[in-house]
């Protein structure tokens, strides 16, 4: 529900319709976003790796190790994609 007299901004205030209709990002914008994602994946991987030895339950340790491996794969894929661009 919106307050009376206060209309909802177009596209929730994130962008205008003109900005949303623009096709694609530039190469520099894509590289910037991919680098941000790469940094996030690396930080997630490091955080999971830091907690891995302290988990006593074997099943939880295996699950965390699997997700850490996924993060490592994603980070590697992002790094390769950025070098391609």
mmCIF file of C-alpha atoms in Angstrom:
data_model
loop_
_atom_site.group_PDB
_atom_site.id
_atom_site.type_symbol
_atom_site.label_atom_id
_atom_site.label_comp_id
_atom_site.label_asym_id
_atom_site.label_seq_id
_atom_site.Cartn_x
_atom_site.Cartn_y
_atom_site.Cartn_z
ATOM 1 C CA UNK A 1 0.000 0.000 0.000
ATOM 2 C CA UNK A 2 1.156 3.502 -0.703
ATOM 3 C CA UNK A 3 0.459 6.549 1.372
ATOM 4 C CA UNK A 4 -2.310 8.767 0.010
ATOM 5 C CA UNK A 5 -0.915 11.473 -2.240
ATOM 6 C CA UNK A 6 2.494 9.782 -2.631
ATOM 7 C CA UNK A 7 2.740 7.949 -5.936
ATOM 8 C CA UNK A 8 5.136 5.065 -6.389
ATOM 9 C CA UNK A 9 8.254 6.248 -8.254
ATOM 10 C CA UNK A 10 8.784 4.672 -11.633
ATOM 11 C CA UNK A 11 10.606 1.349 -11.420
ATOM 12 C CA UNK A 12 10.773 1.655 -7.617
ATOM 13 C CA UNK A 13 13.128 4.623 -7.894
ATOM 14 C CA UNK A 14 15.996 2.462 -9.165
ATOM 15 C CA UNK A 15 15.960 3.699 -12.755
ATOM 16 C CA UNK A 16 13.817 5.615 -15.181
ATOM 17 C CA UNK A 17 12.023 3.865 -18.007
ATOM 18 C CA UNK A 18 14.501 5.399 -20.438
ATOM 19 C CA UNK A 19 17.456 3.957 -18.501
ATOM 20 C CA UNK A 20 15.771 0.560 -18.235
ATOM 21 C CA UNK A 21 15.042 0.454 -21.981
ATOM 22 C CA UNK A 22 18.705 1.028 -22.867
ATOM 23 C CA UNK A 23 20.192 -2.159 -24.310
ATOM 24 C CA UNK A 24 23.175 -3.712 -22.558
ATOM 25 C CA UNK A 25 26.158 -2.383 -20.694
ATOM 26 C CA UNK A 26 29.454 -1.200 -22.077
ATOM 27 C CA UNK A 27 32.511 -3.444 -21.820
ATOM 28 C CA UNK A 28 33.907 -1.309 -19.015
ATOM 29 C CA UNK A 29 30.663 -1.577 -17.046
ATOM 30 C CA UNK A 30 30.589 -5.347 -17.545
ATOM 31 C CA UNK A 31 34.191 -5.680 -16.402
ATOM 32 C CA UNK A 32 33.475 -3.549 -13.327
ATOM 33 C CA UNK A 33 30.494 -5.727 -12.381
ATOM 34 C CA UNK A 34 32.383 -8.959 -13.020
ATOM 35 C CA UNK A 35 35.294 -7.758 -10.894
ATOM 36 C CA UNK A 36 32.875 -6.956 -8.080
ATOM 37 C CA UNK A 37 31.345 -10.426 -8.368
ATOM 38 C CA UNK A 38 34.821 -11.976 -8.465
ATOM 39 C CA UNK A 39 35.790 -10.138 -5.274
ATOM 40 C CA UNK A 40 32.570 -11.299 -3.580
ATOM 41 C CA UNK A 41 33.121 -14.920 -4.582
ATOM 42 C CA UNK A 42 36.712 -14.795 -3.329
ATOM 43 C CA UNK A 43 35.627 -13.334 0.015
ATOM 44 C CA UNK A 44 32.918 -16.015 0.382
ATOM 45 C CA UNK A 45 35.450 -18.687 -0.452
ATOM 46 C CA UNK A 46 37.916 -17.322 2.113
ATOM 47 C CA UNK A 47 35.232 -17.071 4.804
ATOM 48 C CA UNK A 48 34.106 -20.663 4.244
ATOM 49 C CA UNK A 49 37.684 -21.869 4.195
ATOM 50 C CA UNK A 50 38.392 -20.120 7.510
ATOM 51 C CA UNK A 51 35.438 -21.854 9.206
ATOM 52 C CA UNK A 52 36.060 -25.291 7.719
ATOM 53 C CA UNK A 53 38.501 -26.639 10.352
ATOM 54 C CA UNK A 54 36.329 -25.543 13.285
ATOM 55 C CA UNK A 55 33.227 -27.515 12.241
ATOM 56 C CA UNK A 56 33.100 -30.842 14.119
ATOM 57 C CA UNK A 57 30.229 -32.476 12.196
ATOM 58 C CA UNK A 58 31.538 -34.427 9.220
ATOM 59 C CA UNK A 59 28.453 -33.919 7.015
ATOM 60 C CA UNK A 60 28.433 -30.160 7.611
ATOM 61 C CA UNK A 61 32.161 -30.033 6.910
ATOM 62 C CA UNK A 62 31.647 -31.863 3.599
ATOM 63 C CA UNK A 63 28.782 -29.548 2.610
ATOM 64 C CA UNK A 64 30.819 -26.449 3.444
ATOM 65 C CA UNK A 65 33.797 -27.812 1.507
ATOM 66 C CA UNK A 66 31.567 -28.456 -1.509
ATOM 67 C CA UNK A 67 30.197 -24.910 -1.464
ATOM 68 C CA UNK A 68 33.700 -23.541 -0.997
ATOM 69 C CA UNK A 69 34.731 -25.461 -4.100
ATOM 70 C CA UNK A 70 31.746 -23.991 -6.000
ATOM 71 C CA UNK A 71 32.834 -20.492 -4.963
ATOM 72 C CA UNK A 72 36.373 -21.243 -6.141
ATOM 73 C CA UNK A 73 35.039 -22.419 -9.503
ATOM 74 C CA UNK A 74 32.853 -19.318 -9.874
ATOM 75 C CA UNK A 75 35.758 -17.028 -8.951
ATOM 76 C CA UNK A 76 37.986 -18.763 -11.490
ATOM 77 C CA UNK A 77 35.310 -18.500 -14.189
ATOM 78 C CA UNK A 78 34.818 -14.786 -13.462
ATOM 79 C CA UNK A 79 38.578 -14.149 -13.575
ATOM 80 C CA UNK A 80 38.818 -15.885 -16.950
ATOM 81 C CA UNK A 81 35.826 -13.957 -18.284
ATOM 82 C CA UNK A 82 37.351 -10.621 -17.244
ATOM 83 C CA UNK A 83 40.633 -11.473 -19.002
ATOM 84 C CA UNK A 84 38.657 -12.316 -22.158
ATOM 85 C CA UNK A 85 37.062 -8.885 -22.125
#
